[in-house]
Amino acid sequence: MKKHVKGNVSWVGYIDWELESFHGDDYSIINGSSQNAYLIQEEKTVLVDTVWLPHRFDFVENLKKEIDLKDIDFIVANHGECDHSGSLTAIMDEIPDTPIYCTANAVKSIEGQYGKRGWDFHVVKTGDSIDIGNGKKLIFVEMKMLHWPDSMATFMTGDNILFSNDAFGQHYAVEELFNDKADQCILNREAMKYFANILNPFAPLITKKLSEIAGFGLNIEMIAPSHGAIWREDPLQIVNKYSAWADAYQEDQVTIAYDTMWEGTAKIAHRIADEIHRQSPDTVVKVFNIARSDKNEVMTEIFKSKAIAVGSPTVGGSYLSSVAGWLEFLKQLKFKNKKAAAFGCYGWGGGSVKHLREALDLAGFQVIEEKIESNWNPEESDFEGLEALVKDLL
C-alpha cells in the first residue's frame, strides 16, 4: 500500500512485522523492521530503492496497483545489499530498459549478486544531479562505508528530503511511518542499537561524512532512511546523535559480561556489580550472561558504557567458546575510549584471565592491571583486590 510522505513522494516499501533476525542470524530484531522504498512522481517518475528478495513479488504487484511500471523513468539504487536491491530482478523483468542510477561499486555489488543482465547502469558520484521536473532535482552523495563501499544518499531539492538509505535508520516496524508517531523510547533505542552494532566500526568515516554533508548547505527538512521511521519532526536530531555517537561515545555506565560453568565466575560478576554500586551509586550497572543474552543488546549497552568487565572460567587453558565468539564480535565493533577488566575461575590450571586481557587489549580497550582470578569457588580472600579493581574502572 502506497503511503504519502511529502509532496509527490510516497512510501512503497514493506513492513516486516515477523522478522526476528537480520544479516543471517547476526543481528536480532525485537520490534519488527521495514524495508523502505520510495516513489517520486514529478515530471519524472523515480523509484528509490526496492525491498528484500522474499517480498519481491508482493512489492511489484503492489506497485502495479499504484502506477503503470512503464511510467518509471529511472530507478535510484542507493545501496546494492539485497534488502534494498532484492526486488530489482523482478521489476527489471517487467521494465528491462529502465536506467538505474548508482555508484560504480553498486554496479559491482548488484551484478555480483544477480549476474550481468545487461541493465542500463548510470554511474554517479558525489555532486552529480539529475533534473526530475517542476524545478526539482536529485543530488547524489556518496556514503562510502556507511556501511558498504557502494552506499550513497540522494537529496531531493524542493521537498528537501534526504533519502539516506542505511544511515539514520533503525530496525523498527512503524506502521505510522514517521518518527513523531513512533514510540520514542523504542525509536531511540533501536537507532542506537543499529549504530552500535552496524555502523560504529566506521565511526571516523561517519564524522568526516557528516562534516562533508554539512558543508553542502543542504536544507534538510526530512530524512527518509531505508529501515524504520522517517524523520520528519526535527530531522536533524538523528544527525546530531550520530555526531555524538561517532565521537567515542560513553555514558556513566559499566557493563559486566561473563559466562560460567559452575557459578564461580557468576559470583565474581555479581560482587563486581555490588562494589561498583557501593563506590559510585549513580553509575548505571548492567550484568549479562554472554551465553544467555542477546549479543546485539549487550553490545548496545557496552557502546553506552565507559568501562566493562569480562569474565570466564578457564577451559583448555583459555576461555569458554561462547566468550570466544563474543570477543571476536566485540573486536569487530571497534569501540574506543573505554576501560576493561578481566576476571574468572579456574580449577587445575588458569589461563582464562590472561587470555581475556589479551583479547580485550586487541579489541581496543584500556585494560586495567587489577584482576580477579579465583582457584575453584571464590572465597573472601579472592576479593581483596575488588575495591582497587572497581576504583580503576571508574
Coordinates of C-alpha atoms in Angstrom, one line a residue:
M1 CA 0.0 0.0 0.0
K2 CA 1.3 3.4 -1.0
K3 CA 1.7 5.9 1.9
H4 CA 2.1 9.7 1.4
V5 CA 5.5 11.0 2.6
K6 CA 5.6 14.6 1.3
G7 CA 4.6 16.5 -1.8
N8 CA 4.7 14.0 -4.7
V9 CA 6.7 11.4 -2.7
S10 CA 5.2 8.2 -1.4
W11 CA 6.4 5.2 0.6
V12 CA 6.1 1.9 -1.3
G13 CA 8.1 -0.4 1.0
Y14 CA 7.4 -3.4 3.2
I15 CA 6.6 -3.5 6.9
D16 CA 8.2 -6.7 8.2
W17 CA 6.4 -7.4 11.5
E18 CA 7.5 -11.1 11.7
L19 CA 11.2 -10.5 11.1
E20 CA 13.3 -11.9 14.0
S21 CA 16.9 -11.7 12.7
F22 CA 18.9 -9.9 10.1
H23 CA 22.3 -10.3 8.4
G24 CA 21.6 -14.0 8.6
D25 CA 21.2 -14.5 12.4
D26 CA 23.9 -12.0 13.3
Y27 CA 21.5 -9.1 14.2
S28 CA 18.5 -9.6 16.4
I29 CA 15.1 -8.0 15.5
I30 CA 12.9 -7.4 18.5
N31 CA 10.4 -4.7 17.3
G32 CA 10.0 -5.7 13.7
S33 CA 11.5 -3.8 10.8
S34 CA 10.8 -2.4 7.4
Q35 CA 12.4 -2.1 4.0
N36 CA 11.6 1.4 2.8
A37 CA 11.3 2.2 -0.9
Y38 CA 10.1 5.5 -2.2
L39 CA 8.2 6.6 -5.3
I40 CA 8.7 10.1 -6.6
Q41 CA 6.1 11.4 -9.1
E42 CA 7.2 14.7 -10.5
E43 CA 7.6 15.3 -14.3
K44 CA 9.9 12.3 -14.0
T45 CA 8.7 9.2 -12.1
V46 CA 11.5 7.8 -9.9
L47 CA 11.7 4.6 -7.8
V48 CA 14.2 5.0 -4.9
D49 CA 15.4 1.5 -3.8
T50 CA 13.4 -1.7 -3.6
V51 CA 12.7 -4.3 -1.0
W52 CA 14.2 -7.7 0.1
L53 CA 14.1 -10.7 -2.2
P54 CA 11.4 -12.7 -0.2
H55 CA 8.9 -9.8 -0.7
R56 CA 9.7 -9.0 -4.3
F57 CA 6.5 -10.3 -5.9
D58 CA 4.3 -8.5 -3.3
F59 CA 6.4 -5.4 -3.9
V60 CA 6.0 -5.5 -7.7
E61 CA 2.3 -6.3 -7.6
N62 CA 1.6 -3.5 -5.1
L63 CA 3.5 -1.1 -7.2
K64 CA 1.4 -2.1 -10.2
K65 CA -1.7 -1.1 -8.3
E66 CA -0.4 2.4 -8.0
I67 CA 1.3 3.1 -11.4
D68 CA 2.0 1.6 -14.8
L69 CA 5.5 0.3 -14.3
K70 CA 6.4 1.6 -17.8
D71 CA 5.9 5.1 -16.4
I72 CA 9.0 4.7 -14.2
D73 CA 11.7 6.9 -15.9
F74 CA 14.6 5.6 -13.8
I75 CA 15.5 3.8 -10.6
V76 CA 17.9 5.0 -7.9
A77 CA 19.8 2.2 -6.2
N78 CA 21.4 3.8 -3.1
H79 CA 22.9 0.6 -1.9
G80 CA 23.4 -2.9 -3.5
E81 CA 22.8 -5.0 -0.4
C82 CA 20.0 -7.5 -1.0
D83 CA 17.5 -6.0 1.5
H84 CA 17.4 -2.9 -0.8
S85 CA 18.1 -4.5 -4.2
G86 CA 16.3 -7.8 -3.8
S87 CA 13.3 -6.8 -5.9
L88 CA 15.4 -5.4 -8.8
T89 CA 15.3 -8.7 -10.8
A90 CA 11.5 -8.9 -10.5
I91 CA 10.9 -5.3 -11.5
M92 CA 13.5 -5.2 -14.3
D93 CA 11.9 -8.3 -15.8
E94 CA 8.9 -6.0 -16.3
I95 CA 10.8 -2.9 -17.4
P96 CA 14.2 -4.2 -18.6
D97 CA 15.4 -1.0 -20.3
T98 CA 14.8 1.3 -17.3
P99 CA 18.0 3.2 -16.3
I100 CA 19.5 2.5 -12.8
Y101 CA 21.4 5.3 -11.1
C102 CA 24.0 4.1 -8.6
T103 CA 27.7 4.3 -7.6
A104 CA 30.4 2.3 -9.5
N105 CA 30.7 0.0 -6.5
A106 CA 27.0 -0.6 -6.6
V107 CA 27.2 -1.9 -10.1
K108 CA 29.8 -4.4 -8.9
S109 CA 27.6 -5.4 -6.0
I110 CA 24.4 -5.8 -8.0
E111 CA 26.0 -7.7 -10.8
G112 CA 27.9 -9.8 -8.4
Q113 CA 24.7 -10.8 -6.6
Y114 CA 22.3 -11.2 -9.6
G115 CA 24.6 -11.6 -12.6
K116 CA 25.3 -9.4 -15.6
R117 CA 21.9 -8.9 -17.1
G118 CA 22.7 -6.0 -19.4
W119 CA 20.9 -3.5 -17.3
D120 CA 21.4 0.2 -18.1
F121 CA 23.5 1.5 -15.2
H122 CA 24.3 5.2 -14.9
V123 CA 27.2 5.6 -12.5
V124 CA 27.1 8.7 -10.3
K125 CA 29.4 10.3 -7.8
T126 CA 29.1 13.0 -5.1
G127 CA 27.7 16.2 -6.5
D128 CA 26.2 14.7 -9.6
S129 CA 22.5 15.5 -10.1
I130 CA 19.5 14.9 -12.4
D131 CA 16.5 17.0 -13.1
I132 CA 13.1 15.5 -12.3
G133 CA 11.0 18.4 -13.4
N134 CA 8.9 21.0 -11.6
G135 CA 12.0 22.8 -10.6
K136 CA 13.3 19.9 -8.6
K137 CA 16.3 17.7 -8.9
L138 CA 18.1 14.8 -7.2
I139 CA 21.6 15.3 -5.9
F140 CA 23.7 12.2 -5.2
V141 CA 26.1 12.0 -2.2
E142 CA 28.5 9.0 -1.9
M143 CA 28.3 7.5 1.6
K144 CA 31.2 5.1 1.3
M145 CA 31.4 2.6 4.2
L146 CA 28.1 3.7 5.7
H147 CA 28.1 0.8 5.7
W148 CA 29.2 -0.7 2.4
P149 CA 31.7 0.7 -0.2
D150 CA 28.8 1.2 -2.6
S151 CA 26.4 3.2 -0.4
M152 CA 25.1 6.6 -1.3
A153 CA 22.4 9.0 -0.3
T154 CA 20.1 11.0 -2.6
F155 CA 18.8 14.5 -1.8
M156 CA 15.7 15.8 -3.4
T157 CA 15.5 19.6 -3.8
G158 CA 12.3 21.4 -3.4
D159 CA 10.9 19.0 -0.9
N160 CA 14.3 18.8 0.8
I161 CA 14.2 15.1 1.5
L162 CA 17.4 13.2 2.1
F163 CA 16.9 9.5 1.1
S164 CA 19.7 8.3 3.3
N165 CA 19.5 4.5 2.9
D166 CA 21.1 2.7 5.8
A167 CA 22.4 5.8 7.5
F168 CA 20.0 7.2 10.2
G169 CA 17.8 4.1 10.1
Q170 CA 16.5 1.6 12.7
H171 CA 15.2 -2.0 12.6
Y172 CA 11.8 -1.0 13.8
A173 CA 8.3 -1.6 12.3
V174 CA 6.5 1.7 12.3
E175 CA 3.1 1.4 10.6
E176 CA 2.5 5.1 11.1
L177 CA 5.7 5.8 9.2
F178 CA 7.1 8.9 10.9
N179 CA 9.3 9.5 13.9
D180 CA 6.8 11.7 15.7
K181 CA 4.3 8.8 15.5
A182 CA 6.6 6.2 16.9
D183 CA 7.3 5.1 20.4
Q184 CA 10.2 7.4 21.3
C185 CA 11.9 5.1 23.7
I186 CA 11.9 2.2 21.2
L187 CA 12.8 4.5 18.3
N188 CA 15.9 5.9 20.1
R189 CA 16.9 2.5 21.5
E190 CA 16.7 0.9 18.0
A191 CA 18.6 3.8 16.4
M192 CA 21.4 3.4 18.9
K193 CA 21.4 -0.4 18.6
Y194 CA 21.7 0.0 14.8
F195 CA 24.6 2.4 15.1
A196 CA 26.4 0.4 17.8
N197 CA 26.2 -3.0 16.1
I198 CA 26.5 -2.0 12.4
L199 CA 27.9 1.5 11.9
N200 CA 30.3 2.0 14.9
P201 CA 33.3 0.4 13.1
F202 CA 33.1 3.2 10.6
A203 CA 32.7 6.0 13.2
P204 CA 35.7 8.0 12.0
L205 CA 34.3 8.0 8.4
I206 CA 30.9 9.0 9.7
T207 CA 32.4 12.1 11.4
K208 CA 34.0 13.1 8.2
K209 CA 30.9 12.4 6.1
L210 CA 28.7 14.4 8.4
S211 CA 31.0 17.4 8.1
E212 CA 31.0 17.0 4.3
I213 CA 27.2 16.9 4.2
A214 CA 27.0 20.0 6.4
G215 CA 29.4 21.7 4.0
F216 CA 26.9 21.2 1.1
G217 CA 24.5 23.6 2.9
L218 CA 21.5 21.3 2.1
N219 CA 18.3 22.4 3.7
I220 CA 17.3 19.0 5.0
E221 CA 13.6 19.0 6.1
M222 CA 13.1 15.3 6.1
I223 CA 15.4 12.2 6.4
A224 CA 13.9 9.1 4.8
P225 CA 16.1 6.0 5.6
S226 CA 15.7 2.5 4.3
H227 CA 14.7 0.9 7.6
G228 CA 12.4 2.2 10.3
A229 CA 10.8 5.6 10.9
I230 CA 11.1 8.6 8.6
W231 CA 12.5 11.6 10.4
R232 CA 10.1 14.5 9.7
E233 CA 9.9 16.2 13.2
D234 CA 13.3 17.8 13.9
P235 CA 15.0 15.5 11.4
L236 CA 18.5 16.8 12.3
Q237 CA 18.2 15.3 15.8
I238 CA 19.4 12.0 14.4
V239 CA 22.3 13.7 12.6
N240 CA 23.3 15.3 15.9
K241 CA 23.0 11.9 17.7
Y242 CA 25.2 10.3 15.0
S243 CA 27.8 13.1 15.6
A244 CA 27.8 12.4 19.3
W245 CA 27.8 8.6 18.9
A246 CA 30.7 8.7 16.4
D247 CA 32.9 10.6 18.9
A248 CA 33.9 7.7 21.2
Y249 CA 30.5 7.8 22.9
Q250 CA 30.1 6.9 26.6
E251 CA 27.7 7.4 29.5
D252 CA 28.2 6.9 33.2
Q253 CA 27.7 3.1 32.9
V254 CA 29.7 -0.1 33.5
T255 CA 28.7 -3.3 31.8
I256 CA 29.7 -6.7 33.2
A257 CA 29.6 -9.7 30.7
Y258 CA 30.5 -13.2 31.6
D259 CA 29.9 -16.9 31.1
T260 CA 30.2 -19.5 33.8
M261 CA 30.4 -23.3 34.3
W262 CA 29.7 -24.0 37.9
E263 CA 28.6 -20.4 39.0
G264 CA 32.0 -19.3 40.4
T265 CA 32.6 -16.7 37.7
A266 CA 28.9 -15.6 38.1
K267 CA 29.6 -14.9 41.8
I268 CA 32.5 -12.7 40.9
A269 CA 30.4 -10.8 38.3
H270 CA 27.8 -10.0 40.9
R271 CA 30.3 -9.0 43.5
I272 CA 31.9 -6.5 41.0
A273 CA 28.4 -5.1 40.3
D274 CA 27.8 -4.7 44.1
E275 CA 31.1 -2.9 44.5
I276 CA 30.5 -0.5 41.6
H277 CA 27.2 0.5 43.2
R278 CA 28.9 0.9 46.6
Q279 CA 31.6 3.2 45.2
S280 CA 29.5 5.1 42.7
P281 CA 25.8 4.8 43.4
D282 CA 24.8 7.0 40.4
T283 CA 26.7 4.8 37.9
V284 CA 24.4 2.5 35.9
V285 CA 25.5 -1.1 36.2
K286 CA 24.4 -3.9 33.8
V287 CA 25.2 -7.6 34.1
F288 CA 24.8 -10.1 31.4
N289 CA 25.5 -13.8 30.9
I290 CA 27.0 -14.0 27.5
A291 CA 25.7 -17.4 26.6
R292 CA 22.1 -16.5 27.5
S293 CA 21.9 -12.9 26.4
D294 CA 21.2 -11.3 23.0
K295 CA 24.7 -10.2 21.9
N296 CA 23.4 -7.2 20.0
E297 CA 21.5 -5.9 23.1
V298 CA 24.6 -6.4 25.2
M299 CA 26.8 -4.6 22.6
T300 CA 24.4 -1.7 22.7
E301 CA 25.0 -1.5 26.5
I302 CA 28.7 -1.7 26.0
F303 CA 28.5 1.1 23.5
K304 CA 26.9 3.2 26.2
S305 CA 29.5 2.2 28.8
K306 CA 32.7 3.9 30.0
A307 CA 34.1 0.6 31.2
I308 CA 33.4 -3.2 31.0
A309 CA 34.4 -6.2 33.0
V310 CA 34.5 -9.6 31.2
G311 CA 34.7 -13.0 32.9
S312 CA 35.1 -16.6 32.0
P313 CA 36.3 -19.8 33.8
T314 CA 39.4 -21.5 32.3
V315 CA 38.7 -24.2 29.8
G316 CA 41.6 -25.9 27.9
G317 CA 43.9 -23.2 29.1
S318 CA 41.7 -20.4 27.7
Y319 CA 38.1 -19.1 28.0
L320 CA 34.8 -20.7 27.1
S321 CA 33.9 -20.9 23.4
S322 CA 30.8 -18.8 24.0
V323 CA 33.1 -16.0 25.2
A324 CA 35.5 -16.5 22.3
G325 CA 32.9 -15.8 19.6
W326 CA 31.5 -12.9 21.6
L327 CA 35.0 -11.3 22.0
E328 CA 35.5 -11.6 18.2
F329 CA 32.3 -9.6 17.6
L330 CA 33.5 -7.1 20.3
K331 CA 36.7 -6.6 18.4
Q332 CA 34.9 -6.0 15.1
L333 CA 32.9 -3.2 16.6
K334 CA 36.0 -1.1 17.3
F335 CA 34.8 0.7 20.4
K336 CA 37.0 3.5 21.6
N337 CA 37.8 5.3 24.9
K338 CA 36.7 2.5 27.2
K339 CA 38.4 0.7 30.1
A340 CA 38.2 -3.0 30.7
A341 CA 38.9 -5.6 33.4
A342 CA 39.1 -9.4 33.3
F343 CA 38.0 -12.0 35.9
G344 CA 37.4 -15.7 36.2
C345 CA 37.7 -19.0 38.0
Y346 CA 40.0 -22.0 37.3
G347 CA 40.5 -25.5 38.7
W348 CA 43.6 -27.4 37.8
G349 CA 45.2 -24.6 35.9
G350 CA 44.5 -21.0 35.0
G351 CA 44.7 -19.1 31.8
S352 CA 41.3 -17.5 31.1
V353 CA 42.0 -14.2 32.7
K354 CA 45.4 -13.8 30.9
H355 CA 43.8 -14.5 27.5
L356 CA 40.8 -12.3 28.3
R357 CA 43.2 -9.4 29.0
E358 CA 45.0 -10.0 25.7
A359 CA 41.7 -10.2 23.8
L360 CA 40.3 -7.0 25.4
D361 CA 43.6 -5.2 24.5
L362 CA 43.3 -6.3 20.9
A363 CA 39.7 -5.1 20.9
G364 CA 41.0 -1.6 21.7
F365 CA 40.1 -1.4 25.4
Q366 CA 42.4 0.1 28.0
V367 CA 42.9 -2.9 30.2
I368 CA 43.5 -2.2 33.9
E369 CA 46.1 -4.1 35.9
E370 CA 43.8 -5.2 38.6
K371 CA 42.0 -8.6 38.1
I372 CA 40.1 -11.2 40.0
E373 CA 41.2 -14.8 39.4
S374 CA 39.8 -17.5 41.8
N375 CA 41.0 -21.1 42.2
W376 CA 37.9 -23.2 42.5
N377 CA 35.0 -21.4 44.0
P378 CA 35.7 -17.8 45.0
E379 CA 36.3 -17.1 48.7
E380 CA 36.6 -13.8 50.5
S381 CA 40.3 -13.7 50.1
D382 CA 39.8 -13.7 46.3
F383 CA 38.1 -10.3 46.6
E384 CA 40.9 -8.5 48.3
G385 CA 41.6 -6.6 45.1
L386 CA 38.0 -5.9 44.3
E387 CA 37.9 -2.4 45.7
A388 CA 41.0 -1.4 43.7
L389 CA 39.7 -3.0 40.5
V390 CA 36.5 -1.1 40.6
K391 CA 38.3 2.2 41.6
D392 CA 40.5 1.8 38.5
L393 CA 37.4 1.0 36.3
L394 CA 35.5 4.1 37.4

